[in-house]
Each structure stands twice: as C-alpha cells, then as structure tokens.
Amino acid sequence: MRKLDRYIGASVFWSIIAVLLVVLGLALLFAFIDELRSIEGSYGLLDAFRYVLMTTPQRLYELLPMAALIGCLVGLGTLASNSELTIIRAAGVSVGRIVWAVMKPLLLLMVAGVLISEYVAPVTESMAQSSRAIAQGGGEAQSAKRGLWHREGDMYIHINAVQSDGLLLGVTRYRFDPDRRLEYSSFAKRASFDGVSWELMDVTTTLFKADSTEVVKRPSEQWDIQLSPQLLSTAVLDPEALSISGLWQYSHYLAEQGLNSAPYWLAFWTKVLKPVVTMALVLMAISFIFGPLRSVTLGLRIFTGVLVGFSFQIVQDLLGPSSLVFGFSPLLAVLIPTAVCALAGFWMLRRAGCKVSISYGCSWAAERS
C-alpha cells in the first residue's frame, strides 16, 4: 500500500513541478516585458533582466497554489485517463486514502514554499529593489517615481533606496509645526546606522522663516529616529514581499505610530493561511477528478483548473481591498473564499459517493455509498 501511495504522490508531485515551471516561466517573461518600460539612464536591459531574475523566489511562492491546483488535475487526471484510478478503487483503496496520498507531497511543497517566503524571497526582493533604485540614480535627488515615504510624528521622510547592508541613499525630510506650516526641508545623499542613531552625510537643509529662507550645508548630521535598518528594509518592500515575522513587526510599529497598518495585516493573514488555501484548492481539484471531470480530456481538465484558479484569485483580490475600504477584518477576506472552496470540494466528494471523516489530525476514512 505504501508503494501505491508513493506512486500516486509522485505522479501528482511531478505534475505540480512541471506546471509550476511553465507558469513561472510565463510570469517571468511577462514581468521582463513590463520592466522594459522602466529602462532609462544607467538602468539598462541587463539591469532589468537581473531585477526580474531576483524576484523569482517571490513569484514562485505566489504561483504555488495555482500550480498545485492545475498539477493535481493533470496528475490525477492522467491516472484516471489510463484507468489506473479505476483499478486502484477496485482494489479496495478508499478515496480518503487517495486524498492523503496526494496531500503528502503537497505538504512537502508547502513547507518549502513557506521557507522560501520567510528566508529567501524578502532578501532577494530587497536586493532587487535596492539595485534598481541605485541604477536609476538613488542618491542624487528626491525621486518621484521610486523610493518610500514614511511619517514619524511631524516629520515626513522620503528615502530613494535602502541597501541590504542598511545604507540609505537619498534621504529627504520635511518637518512641520503644529499649525501644519513647513519648518524646514533637508536632503542627505547617504545615511548610515552606528547601532544607536543614524548619521546623515552631505546634508543640505532649507530653513523656512517668516519672511525668508536660509540654506545650511553640513558634511554630516546626527538623526534620531525610531526606525531601525531592519524596519527600513521591511518598509521599502511591498507587503506581499515581506516575511511573516517582518509583517508582524512592521504592523505593530505602524500601530504605535498611529498609522494605517491594515494592508500589512491583510498580507500577514494571506501568508499565514497560504498552506490552508493551497490545500483547499487541491481538495477541489480531487473532487473534480472523482466528480464532473472523471471522463473528460486532459485539455479540458487544465482549462477547468485555470478557470477555477483565476476565479478564486479574483474573488480573493476583490475581498482583500474591500476589507480595507469597508473596515471588516482582513482575516475574513482570506478565510471566506478559502472556506467556500473547501466546502465545495467536500460537497462534490460526497456527491460523487464518498463519505469523508477526519480523525487524529489528517487521517481519512471513506466508504462507498
């Protein structure tokens, strides 16, 4: 029976890997074509290719649920087309046992995906953003097209680029008084952290007085701010590219500053529940194989998987921003489509003649009705 489990698991595993490579290749190609529009100045074709290549781990993690859905349909569908599933069922193997055989390699892929998302993707994404900003002239002047904005108290800060070693390039600061009048603006070409505070270098400050302005230039200046290099490395990335621990820390930091942290909580719950989402999609794919897609062609199975995957992604993409606009919990925005998908998979399995019960973790038992 273990050999049978390994055979089913291997068929599904390699199908998922093949689908993942194809989808990832297309995603990288389209991303490279889109990045060509950003080529300007010293940011050339090779820089764009390097940037897209360094974003590969993050794209791989994002595409894993879709690849798992389509790969499961292809792997089990191939077994069904060759009548192997029929023989397996005739030999007395329950549908629950087949489901568990499919889930075991999927768990391995999900663990690998979480590790990539937590330890690899944030590093490569930070390097990609930093190298692009530097190639586009990160330390020359404030950039309206790139960088990040941050507010701490009455000070508004714009940073063109954050390098992986914590060095900041192009730091612009605006300070306002309680009446919202601009007190001064300052631009520093670089900033480094000495373990206690930041040191700004090549600083040009413009003081706005009642009837005049004054420009002051300094070779260096101390800058006391609560942002650490770790938090800045987090802030420079999109929420979707951050690690789970980074999202947790930065969300609490924004809350302490009285800033909106809802987008980061949405990204946090999306990442935490990604394995659950993937399992729900695979459960639906299995229900298709034993239900409406058991006797159709492979092409139709793939088309159905793509259609279901895109529909699920569209619903999740709509509910996420809706939670930010209407103020309901981002956790619900992730759980609702996942729960609907999982319940639909269970319902179709039961309709196909399977009664599934769960006991002791992930053990399954099924009987033919």
XYZ file of C-alpha atoms in Angstrom:
369
model
C 0.000 0.000 0.000
C 2.931 2.328 0.678
C 4.200 1.747 -2.860
C 0.785 2.751 -4.148
C 0.835 5.906 -2.033
C 4.294 6.779 -3.350
C 3.168 6.157 -6.927
C 0.141 8.446 -6.625
C 2.137 11.065 -4.719
C 4.979 11.035 -7.248
C 2.568 11.408 -10.182
C 0.961 14.454 -8.591
C 4.255 15.914 -7.316
C 5.999 15.914 -10.694
C 2.880 17.256 -12.395
C 2.821 20.178 -9.944
C 6.541 20.828 -10.514
C 6.081 20.807 -14.301
C 3.103 23.174 -14.130
C 4.947 25.441 -11.696
C 7.947 25.741 -14.023
C 5.746 26.545 -17.027
C 3.654 29.139 -15.175
C 6.749 30.668 -13.563
C 8.473 30.950 -16.937
C 5.488 32.793 -18.399
C 5.265 35.075 -15.365
C 8.961 35.981 -15.635
C 8.642 36.635 -19.369
C 5.691 38.994 -18.887
C 7.443 40.684 -15.940
C 10.553 41.272 -18.062
C 8.487 42.762 -20.879
C 6.758 45.047 -18.378
C 10.094 46.041 -16.810
C 11.400 47.225 -20.195
C 9.264 50.349 -19.731
C 11.422 51.325 -16.732
C 14.666 51.375 -18.712
C 16.176 54.842 -18.536
C 19.572 56.422 -17.924
C 22.016 53.936 -16.412
C 19.253 51.352 -15.859
C 19.700 49.162 -18.913
C 18.474 45.868 -20.380
C 20.859 43.750 -18.291
C 19.749 45.548 -15.104
C 16.091 44.854 -15.931
C 16.874 41.172 -16.537
C 18.777 40.966 -13.235
C 15.898 42.647 -11.397
C 13.312 40.206 -12.763
C 15.600 37.247 -12.006
C 15.979 38.316 -8.366
C 12.192 38.483 -7.946
C 11.855 34.806 -8.946
C 11.523 33.375 -5.389
C 8.612 35.682 -4.565
C 6.819 34.892 -7.825
C 7.358 31.160 -7.276
C 5.714 31.362 -3.854
C 2.756 33.357 -5.180
C 2.147 30.867 -8.015
C 2.293 27.753 -5.825
C -1.488 27.478 -5.118
C -2.363 27.813 -8.816
C 0.318 25.280 -9.797
C -0.902 22.865 -7.105
C -4.477 23.068 -8.414
C -3.577 22.522 -12.075
C -0.837 19.979 -11.298
C -3.218 17.904 -9.201
C -5.767 17.922 -12.027
C -3.072 16.864 -14.522
C -1.525 14.174 -12.303
C -4.736 12.530 -11.100
C -6.369 13.159 -14.471
C -3.629 11.212 -16.209
C -4.146 8.305 -13.805
C -7.895 8.478 -14.453
C -7.420 8.576 -18.244
C -5.260 5.445 -18.071
C -7.911 3.728 -15.904
C -5.368 3.439 -13.104
C -7.641 5.199 -10.626
C -10.421 2.784 -11.509
C -8.138 -0.189 -10.822
C -6.945 1.371 -7.563
C -10.522 1.905 -6.419
C -11.472 -1.646 -7.484
C -8.607 -2.966 -5.356
C -10.351 -1.533 -2.298
C -8.368 1.690 -1.841
C -10.649 4.369 -0.418
C -10.920 7.855 -1.820
C -9.748 9.129 1.543
C -6.514 7.129 1.169
C -6.008 8.616 -2.309
C -6.617 12.122 -0.924
C -3.997 11.568 1.778
C -1.521 10.186 -0.800
C -1.942 13.427 -2.777
C -1.643 15.644 0.304
C 1.679 14.175 1.490
C 3.874 15.565 -1.351
C 1.808 18.745 -1.237
C 2.780 19.236 2.409
C 6.439 18.988 1.378
C 5.921 21.663 -1.285
C 4.098 23.938 1.163
C 6.898 23.668 3.732
C 9.416 24.550 1.014
C 7.197 27.471 -0.064
C 6.944 28.842 3.483
C 10.732 28.624 3.917
C 11.273 30.459 0.626
C 8.742 33.121 1.607
C 10.242 33.601 5.066
C 14.000 33.461 4.406
C 14.745 33.759 0.667
C 12.153 35.959 -1.054
C 12.443 39.022 1.275
C 16.246 39.066 0.837
C 16.213 38.748 -2.951
C 13.314 41.201 -3.259
C 15.186 43.765 -1.148
C 18.303 43.296 -3.268
C 16.239 43.700 -6.443
C 14.593 46.932 -5.268
C 17.878 48.342 -3.992
C 19.883 47.558 -7.132
C 17.198 49.051 -9.369
C 16.950 52.246 -7.299
C 20.741 52.653 -7.283
C 20.990 52.060 -11.037
C 18.332 54.720 -11.579
C 20.305 57.270 -9.531
C 19.179 56.652 -5.955
C 21.319 59.227 -4.154
C 21.249 62.257 -6.428
C 17.904 63.889 -5.577
C 14.437 63.033 -4.334
C 12.735 60.695 -6.780
C 9.033 60.937 -7.518
C 8.998 57.544 -9.287
C 10.706 55.318 -6.721
C 11.560 55.012 -3.047
C 9.357 55.028 0.014
C 7.501 57.565 2.131
C 7.303 57.356 5.902
C 5.922 59.579 8.662
C 7.122 59.773 12.232
C 5.449 62.447 14.345
C 5.551 65.791 12.495
C 8.303 64.651 10.126
C 7.677 63.240 6.649
C 10.541 61.210 5.213
C 11.299 60.031 1.700
C 14.102 57.523 1.005
C 15.187 56.744 -2.541
C 16.886 53.405 -1.829
C 17.714 51.092 1.075
C 20.718 48.844 0.546
C 20.927 45.353 2.053
C 23.705 46.500 4.432
C 21.423 49.208 5.907
C 22.906 52.175 3.986
C 20.266 54.694 2.897
C 20.537 56.669 -0.327
C 18.728 59.937 -0.990
C 17.083 60.841 2.344
C 14.651 63.786 2.176
C 12.972 65.111 5.344
C 10.122 67.602 5.787
C 9.314 68.955 9.248
C 6.000 70.715 10.031
C 4.975 72.760 13.073
C 1.685 72.166 14.977
C -0.055 74.604 12.576
C 0.994 72.482 9.598
C 3.492 75.064 8.349
C 6.714 73.778 6.828
C 9.634 74.471 9.171
C 12.440 73.016 7.089
C 13.287 70.546 4.348
C 16.512 68.584 4.256
C 18.237 66.320 1.759
C 21.118 63.946 2.570
C 22.901 61.885 -0.057
C 23.551 58.985 2.325
C 22.719 57.784 5.828
C 24.335 55.013 7.881
C 23.402 53.427 11.219
C 26.005 53.222 14.005
C 23.960 50.975 16.286
C 22.331 53.828 18.226
C 21.359 56.568 15.767
C 21.625 57.465 12.103
C 24.363 59.637 10.652
C 23.393 61.728 7.636
C 26.137 62.704 5.168
C 26.299 65.571 2.654
C 23.285 67.299 4.187
C 21.590 70.336 2.633
C 18.877 71.940 4.799
C 16.498 74.738 3.824
C 15.005 76.662 6.777
C 11.663 78.387 6.129
C 11.413 81.559 8.213
C 8.591 84.086 8.386
C 9.892 86.303 5.570
C 12.907 84.470 4.184
C 14.633 81.131 3.696
C 18.101 80.017 4.716
C 20.158 77.198 3.217
C 22.580 75.362 5.507
C 25.070 72.730 4.316
C 26.779 70.257 6.654
C 29.142 67.360 5.914
C 27.330 65.182 8.498
C 24.449 65.318 10.981
C 23.035 63.030 13.663
C 19.470 61.829 13.068
C 17.438 60.342 15.901
C 14.542 58.232 14.666
C 12.889 55.027 15.851
C 13.292 53.287 12.513
C 15.991 50.610 12.594
C 17.725 49.218 9.481
C 15.612 46.065 9.835
C 12.363 48.051 9.834
C 13.517 50.148 6.898
C 14.378 47.022 4.933
C 10.816 45.953 5.659
C 9.240 49.294 4.782
C 10.918 49.502 1.373
C 9.164 46.318 0.175
C 5.557 45.764 -0.795
C 3.561 43.976 1.928
C 3.216 40.871 -0.258
C 7.014 40.509 -0.458
C 7.654 40.615 3.286
C 8.214 37.667 5.574
C 5.600 36.685 8.156
C 7.808 37.909 11.005
C 8.543 41.159 9.163
C 4.843 41.796 8.602
C 4.109 41.160 12.285
C 6.800 43.587 13.483
C 6.045 46.355 10.986
C 2.286 46.147 11.548
C 2.787 46.725 15.271
C 5.254 49.541 14.573
C 2.726 51.323 12.337
C 0.049 50.899 15.006
C 2.364 52.513 17.589
C 2.888 55.464 15.231
C -0.869 55.842 14.683
C -0.554 54.891 11.009
C -2.728 52.582 8.929
C -1.480 49.007 9.207
C -4.450 47.249 7.545
C -2.614 46.432 4.249
C 0.146 44.732 6.223
C -2.324 42.731 8.331
C -4.020 41.617 5.106
C -0.675 40.449 3.701
C 0.120 38.776 7.047
C -3.061 36.665 7.100
C -2.699 35.884 3.390
C 0.757 34.417 4.014
C -0.153 32.617 7.233
C -3.145 30.925 5.589
C -1.459 30.231 2.230
C -0.966 26.499 3.069
C -4.658 26.217 4.013
C -5.652 27.949 0.772
C -3.457 25.567 -1.234
C -4.965 22.508 0.456
C -8.490 23.805 -0.198
C -7.726 24.235 -3.902
C -6.193 20.755 -4.133
C -9.233 19.271 -2.373
C -11.437 20.899 -5.001
C -9.198 19.510 -7.763
C -9.528 15.976 -6.313
C -13.305 16.355 -6.143
C -13.284 17.307 -9.835
C -11.399 14.132 -10.757
C -13.855 11.879 -8.907
C -16.812 14.000 -9.953
C -17.543 16.000 -13.118
C -14.076 15.635 -14.733
C -13.508 11.906 -14.332
C -14.109 11.121 -18.018
C -13.080 14.306 -19.867
C -9.899 15.090 -21.809
C -6.697 16.388 -20.224
C -7.044 19.726 -22.009
C -10.470 20.321 -20.512
C -9.149 19.464 -17.039
C -6.348 22.019 -17.408
C -8.793 24.639 -18.701
C -11.100 23.969 -15.753
C -8.206 24.236 -13.306
C -7.073 27.558 -14.784
C -10.655 28.868 -14.722
C -11.222 27.844 -11.096
C -7.810 29.154 -10.024
C -8.293 32.535 -11.655
C -11.838 32.809 -10.288
C -10.566 32.084 -6.786
C -7.752 34.624 -7.171
C -10.135 37.302 -8.463
C -12.505 36.796 -5.529
C -9.603 36.980 -3.069
C -8.195 40.081 -4.783
C -11.606 41.762 -4.534
C -12.253 40.830 -0.903
C -8.805 41.975 0.236
C -9.127 45.637 -0.831
C -12.793 45.546 0.211
C -11.715 44.775 3.790
C -9.502 47.877 3.699
C -12.290 50.082 2.312
C -15.238 48.830 4.385
C -13.275 48.112 7.548
C -14.007 44.432 8.167
C -11.261 42.070 9.317
C -8.584 41.139 6.717
C -8.707 37.638 8.231
C -12.270 37.242 6.906
C -11.149 38.397 3.456
C -8.779 35.425 3.328
C -10.951 32.862 5.113
C -14.223 33.366 3.204
C -13.049 32.241 -0.295
C -10.918 29.501 1.278
C -13.845 28.127 3.278
C -16.135 28.258 0.227
C -13.538 26.392 -1.837
C -13.003 23.711 0.822
C -16.737 23.214 1.429
C -17.347 22.944 -2.309
C -14.656 20.251 -2.525
C -16.186 18.246 0.350
C -19.670 18.596 -1.124
C -18.586 17.350 -4.552
C -16.736 14.423 -2.994
C -19.872 13.423 -1.096
C -21.960 13.875 -4.217
C -19.567 11.572 -6.065
C -20.385 8.916 -3.498
C -17.745 9.484 -0.813
C -18.317 9.994 2.874
C -15.200 11.509 4.381
C -14.483 11.663 8.097
C -11.468 13.148 9.834
C -9.838 11.791 12.952
C -6.447 12.195 14.610
C -5.021 15.028 12.575
C -5.071 14.254 8.887
C -6.203 10.591 8.816
C -9.070 9.864 6.436
C -11.677 7.109 6.139
C -14.166 6.768 3.291
C -16.763 4.244 2.243
C -18.749 3.742 -0.934
C -22.404 4.737 -0.588
